Amino acid sequence: MKTLEELMAIRDKTRQNMTAREGTGEVTRVVVGMATCGIAAGARPVLNAFSQEIARRKLAHVTVSQTGCIGMCQYEPIVEVFVPGQEKVTYIKMTPEKAARVVADHIVNGNVVTEYTVGTVDK
């Protein structure tokens, strides 16, 4: 990028992509905790599994992102799912295999996988 015009073109393209996503309706967000404790516990393969499964299923209304510390290190890897109009669901001790099930059951079919949620895994 060498000029202000190039920067403005990048900004306009980004805004256009954001507007296109907004036009598809509400967006479901999958957020993976990627602080050092999460990474050490295996969060990177979990993040990759969510990204790959969502791409494979062509779920345009779902975004996958990462965040820092969620604050419950003993439960890492942690994934939070935000579905518009519903309460946040926090999945704990996630694995790539569990990620595939969460996409299929929760994100696609709307059924929370309660045995992976906080408060149920340790029982």
mmCIF file of C-alpha atoms in Angstrom:
data_model
loop_
_atom_site.group_PDB
_atom_site.id
_atom_site.type_symbol
_atom_site.label_atom_id
_atom_site.label_comp_id
_atom_site.label_asym_id
_atom_site.label_seq_id
_atom_site.Cartn_x
_atom_site.Cartn_y
_atom_site.Cartn_z
ATOM 1 C CA MET A 1 0.000 0.000 0.000
ATOM 2 C CA LYS A 2 1.638 3.180 -1.164
ATOM 3 C CA THR A 3 -1.117 5.751 -1.368
ATOM 4 C CA LEU A 4 -4.118 6.992 0.514
ATOM 5 C CA GLU A 5 -6.269 5.836 -2.408
ATOM 6 C CA GLU A 6 -5.072 2.248 -1.966
ATOM 7 C CA LEU A 7 -5.878 2.403 1.739
ATOM 8 C CA MET A 8 -9.352 3.777 0.987
ATOM 9 C CA ALA A 9 -9.923 0.999 -1.566
ATOM 10 C CA ILE A 10 -9.054 -1.614 1.064
ATOM 11 C CA ARG A 11 -11.404 0.075 3.536
ATOM 12 C CA ASP A 12 -14.243 0.142 1.002
ATOM 13 C CA LYS A 13 -13.760 -3.534 0.111
ATOM 14 C CA THR A 14 -13.779 -4.491 3.795
ATOM 15 C CA ARG A 15 -16.951 -2.493 4.409
ATOM 16 C CA GLN A 16 -18.586 -4.142 1.409
ATOM 17 C CA ASN A 17 -17.722 -7.607 2.768
ATOM 18 C CA MET A 18 -19.109 -6.659 6.178
ATOM 19 C CA THR A 19 -22.311 -5.343 4.646
ATOM 20 C CA ALA A 20 -22.707 -8.508 2.575
ATOM 21 C CA ARG A 21 -22.394 -10.625 5.722
ATOM 22 C CA GLU A 22 -24.905 -8.439 7.580
ATOM 23 C CA GLY A 23 -27.330 -8.858 4.713
ATOM 24 C CA THR A 24 -27.437 -12.631 5.219
ATOM 25 C CA GLY A 25 -29.136 -12.232 8.580
ATOM 26 C CA GLU A 26 -27.841 -12.664 12.092
ATOM 27 C CA VAL A 27 -24.395 -14.170 12.477
ATOM 28 C CA THR A 28 -23.569 -17.021 14.859
ATOM 29 C CA ARG A 29 -20.145 -16.549 16.442
ATOM 30 C CA VAL A 30 -17.822 -19.317 17.605
ATOM 31 C CA VAL A 31 -15.058 -17.922 19.829
ATOM 32 C CA VAL A 32 -12.102 -20.078 20.856
ATOM 33 C CA GLY A 33 -9.966 -19.118 23.856
ATOM 34 C CA MET A 34 -6.399 -18.829 22.567
ATOM 35 C CA ALA A 35 -4.453 -17.522 25.551
ATOM 36 C CA THR A 36 -1.318 -19.446 26.509
ATOM 37 C CA CYS A 37 -3.297 -21.793 28.771
ATOM 38 C CA GLY A 38 -5.735 -22.591 25.948
ATOM 39 C CA ILE A 39 -2.983 -23.139 23.403
ATOM 40 C CA ALA A 40 -1.103 -25.404 25.830
ATOM 41 C CA ALA A 41 -4.296 -27.425 26.372
ATOM 42 C CA GLY A 42 -4.892 -27.913 22.622
ATOM 43 C CA ALA A 43 -6.982 -24.942 21.502
ATOM 44 C CA ARG A 44 -5.247 -24.561 18.126
ATOM 45 C CA PRO A 45 -6.480 -27.919 16.737
ATOM 46 C CA VAL A 46 -9.933 -27.104 18.140
ATOM 47 C CA LEU A 47 -9.940 -23.733 16.339
ATOM 48 C CA ASN A 48 -8.841 -25.439 13.125
ATOM 49 C CA ALA A 49 -11.514 -28.129 13.488
ATOM 50 C CA PHE A 50 -14.282 -25.539 13.890
ATOM 51 C CA SER A 51 -13.002 -23.537 10.914
ATOM 52 C CA GLN A 52 -12.718 -26.604 8.689
ATOM 53 C CA GLU A 53 -16.104 -28.066 9.642
ATOM 54 C CA ILE A 54 -17.895 -24.753 9.131
ATOM 55 C CA ALA A 55 -16.165 -24.259 5.773
ATOM 56 C CA ARG A 56 -16.940 -27.854 4.734
ATOM 57 C CA ARG A 57 -20.609 -27.325 5.502
ATOM 58 C CA LYS A 58 -20.567 -23.895 3.795
ATOM 59 C CA LEU A 59 -22.157 -22.180 6.815
ATOM 60 C CA ALA A 60 -21.981 -18.562 5.654
ATOM 61 C CA HIS A 61 -23.870 -17.299 8.727
ATOM 62 C CA VAL A 62 -21.165 -18.552 11.135
ATOM 63 C CA THR A 63 -17.879 -16.862 12.026
ATOM 64 C CA VAL A 64 -14.998 -18.422 13.927
ATOM 65 C CA SER A 65 -12.658 -16.183 15.863
ATOM 66 C CA GLN A 66 -10.234 -16.317 18.725
ATOM 67 C CA THR A 67 -9.942 -14.436 21.970
ATOM 68 C CA GLY A 68 -7.551 -14.222 24.872
ATOM 69 C CA CYS A 69 -8.102 -15.608 28.330
ATOM 70 C CA ILE A 70 -11.701 -16.513 29.142
ATOM 71 C CA GLY A 71 -10.797 -16.955 32.818
ATOM 72 C CA MET A 72 -11.345 -20.640 33.499
ATOM 73 C CA CYS A 73 -7.926 -22.124 32.751
ATOM 74 C CA GLN A 74 -8.702 -25.500 34.326
ATOM 75 C CA TYR A 75 -11.406 -26.062 31.670
ATOM 76 C CA GLU A 76 -9.322 -25.271 28.570
ATOM 77 C CA PRO A 77 -9.742 -25.515 25.652
ATOM 78 C CA ILE A 78 -12.850 -23.341 25.979
ATOM 79 C CA VAL A 79 -15.220 -22.410 23.160
ATOM 80 C CA GLU A 80 -18.089 -19.939 23.434
ATOM 81 C CA VAL A 81 -20.963 -20.038 20.952
ATOM 82 C CA PHE A 82 -23.089 -16.934 20.492
ATOM 83 C CA VAL A 83 -26.337 -17.554 18.610
ATOM 84 C CA PRO A 84 -28.386 -14.380 18.053
ATOM 85 C CA GLY A 85 -31.330 -14.150 20.417
ATOM 86 C CA GLN A 86 -30.058 -16.933 22.688
ATOM 87 C CA GLU A 87 -27.842 -17.138 25.756
ATOM 88 C CA LYS A 88 -24.131 -17.737 25.243
ATOM 89 C CA VAL A 89 -23.097 -21.383 25.534
ATOM 90 C CA THR A 90 -19.664 -22.187 26.973
ATOM 91 C CA TYR A 91 -18.129 -25.502 25.945
ATOM 92 C CA ILE A 92 -15.182 -26.775 27.970
ATOM 93 C CA LYS A 93 -12.396 -29.330 27.584
ATOM 94 C CA MET A 94 -12.967 -29.296 23.844
ATOM 95 C CA THR A 95 -11.295 -31.534 21.272
ATOM 96 C CA PRO A 96 -11.438 -31.499 17.467
ATOM 97 C CA GLU A 97 -13.859 -34.452 17.615
ATOM 98 C CA LYS A 98 -16.133 -32.600 20.029
ATOM 99 C CA ALA A 99 -15.959 -29.541 17.751
ATOM 100 C CA ALA A 100 -17.431 -31.525 14.857
ATOM 101 C CA ARG A 101 -20.333 -32.625 17.054
ATOM 102 C CA VAL A 102 -20.958 -29.079 18.312
ATOM 103 C CA VAL A 103 -21.153 -27.835 14.721
ATOM 104 C CA ALA A 104 -23.544 -30.621 13.713
ATOM 105 C CA ASP A 105 -25.776 -30.632 16.772
ATOM 106 C CA HIS A 106 -25.694 -27.066 18.073
ATOM 107 C CA ILE A 107 -24.860 -24.785 15.163
ATOM 108 C CA VAL A 108 -26.693 -26.690 12.413
ATOM 109 C CA ASN A 109 -29.573 -28.274 14.357
ATOM 110 C CA GLY A 110 -29.932 -25.891 17.312
ATOM 111 C CA ASN A 111 -29.414 -28.519 20.029
ATOM 112 C CA VAL A 112 -26.860 -27.574 22.687
ATOM 113 C CA VAL A 113 -24.478 -30.436 23.466
ATOM 114 C CA THR A 114 -24.995 -30.133 27.217
ATOM 115 C CA GLU A 115 -22.494 -32.819 28.220
ATOM 116 C CA TYR A 116 -19.681 -30.574 26.914
ATOM 117 C CA THR A 117 -20.847 -27.414 28.693
ATOM 118 C CA VAL A 118 -19.502 -25.835 31.847
ATOM 119 C CA GLY A 119 -20.960 -27.485 34.942
ATOM 120 C CA THR A 120 -21.597 -30.863 33.333
ATOM 121 C CA VAL A 121 -18.184 -32.165 32.241
ATOM 122 C CA ASP A 122 -16.809 -32.570 35.781
ATOM 123 C CA LYS A 123 -19.846 -34.488 37.085
#
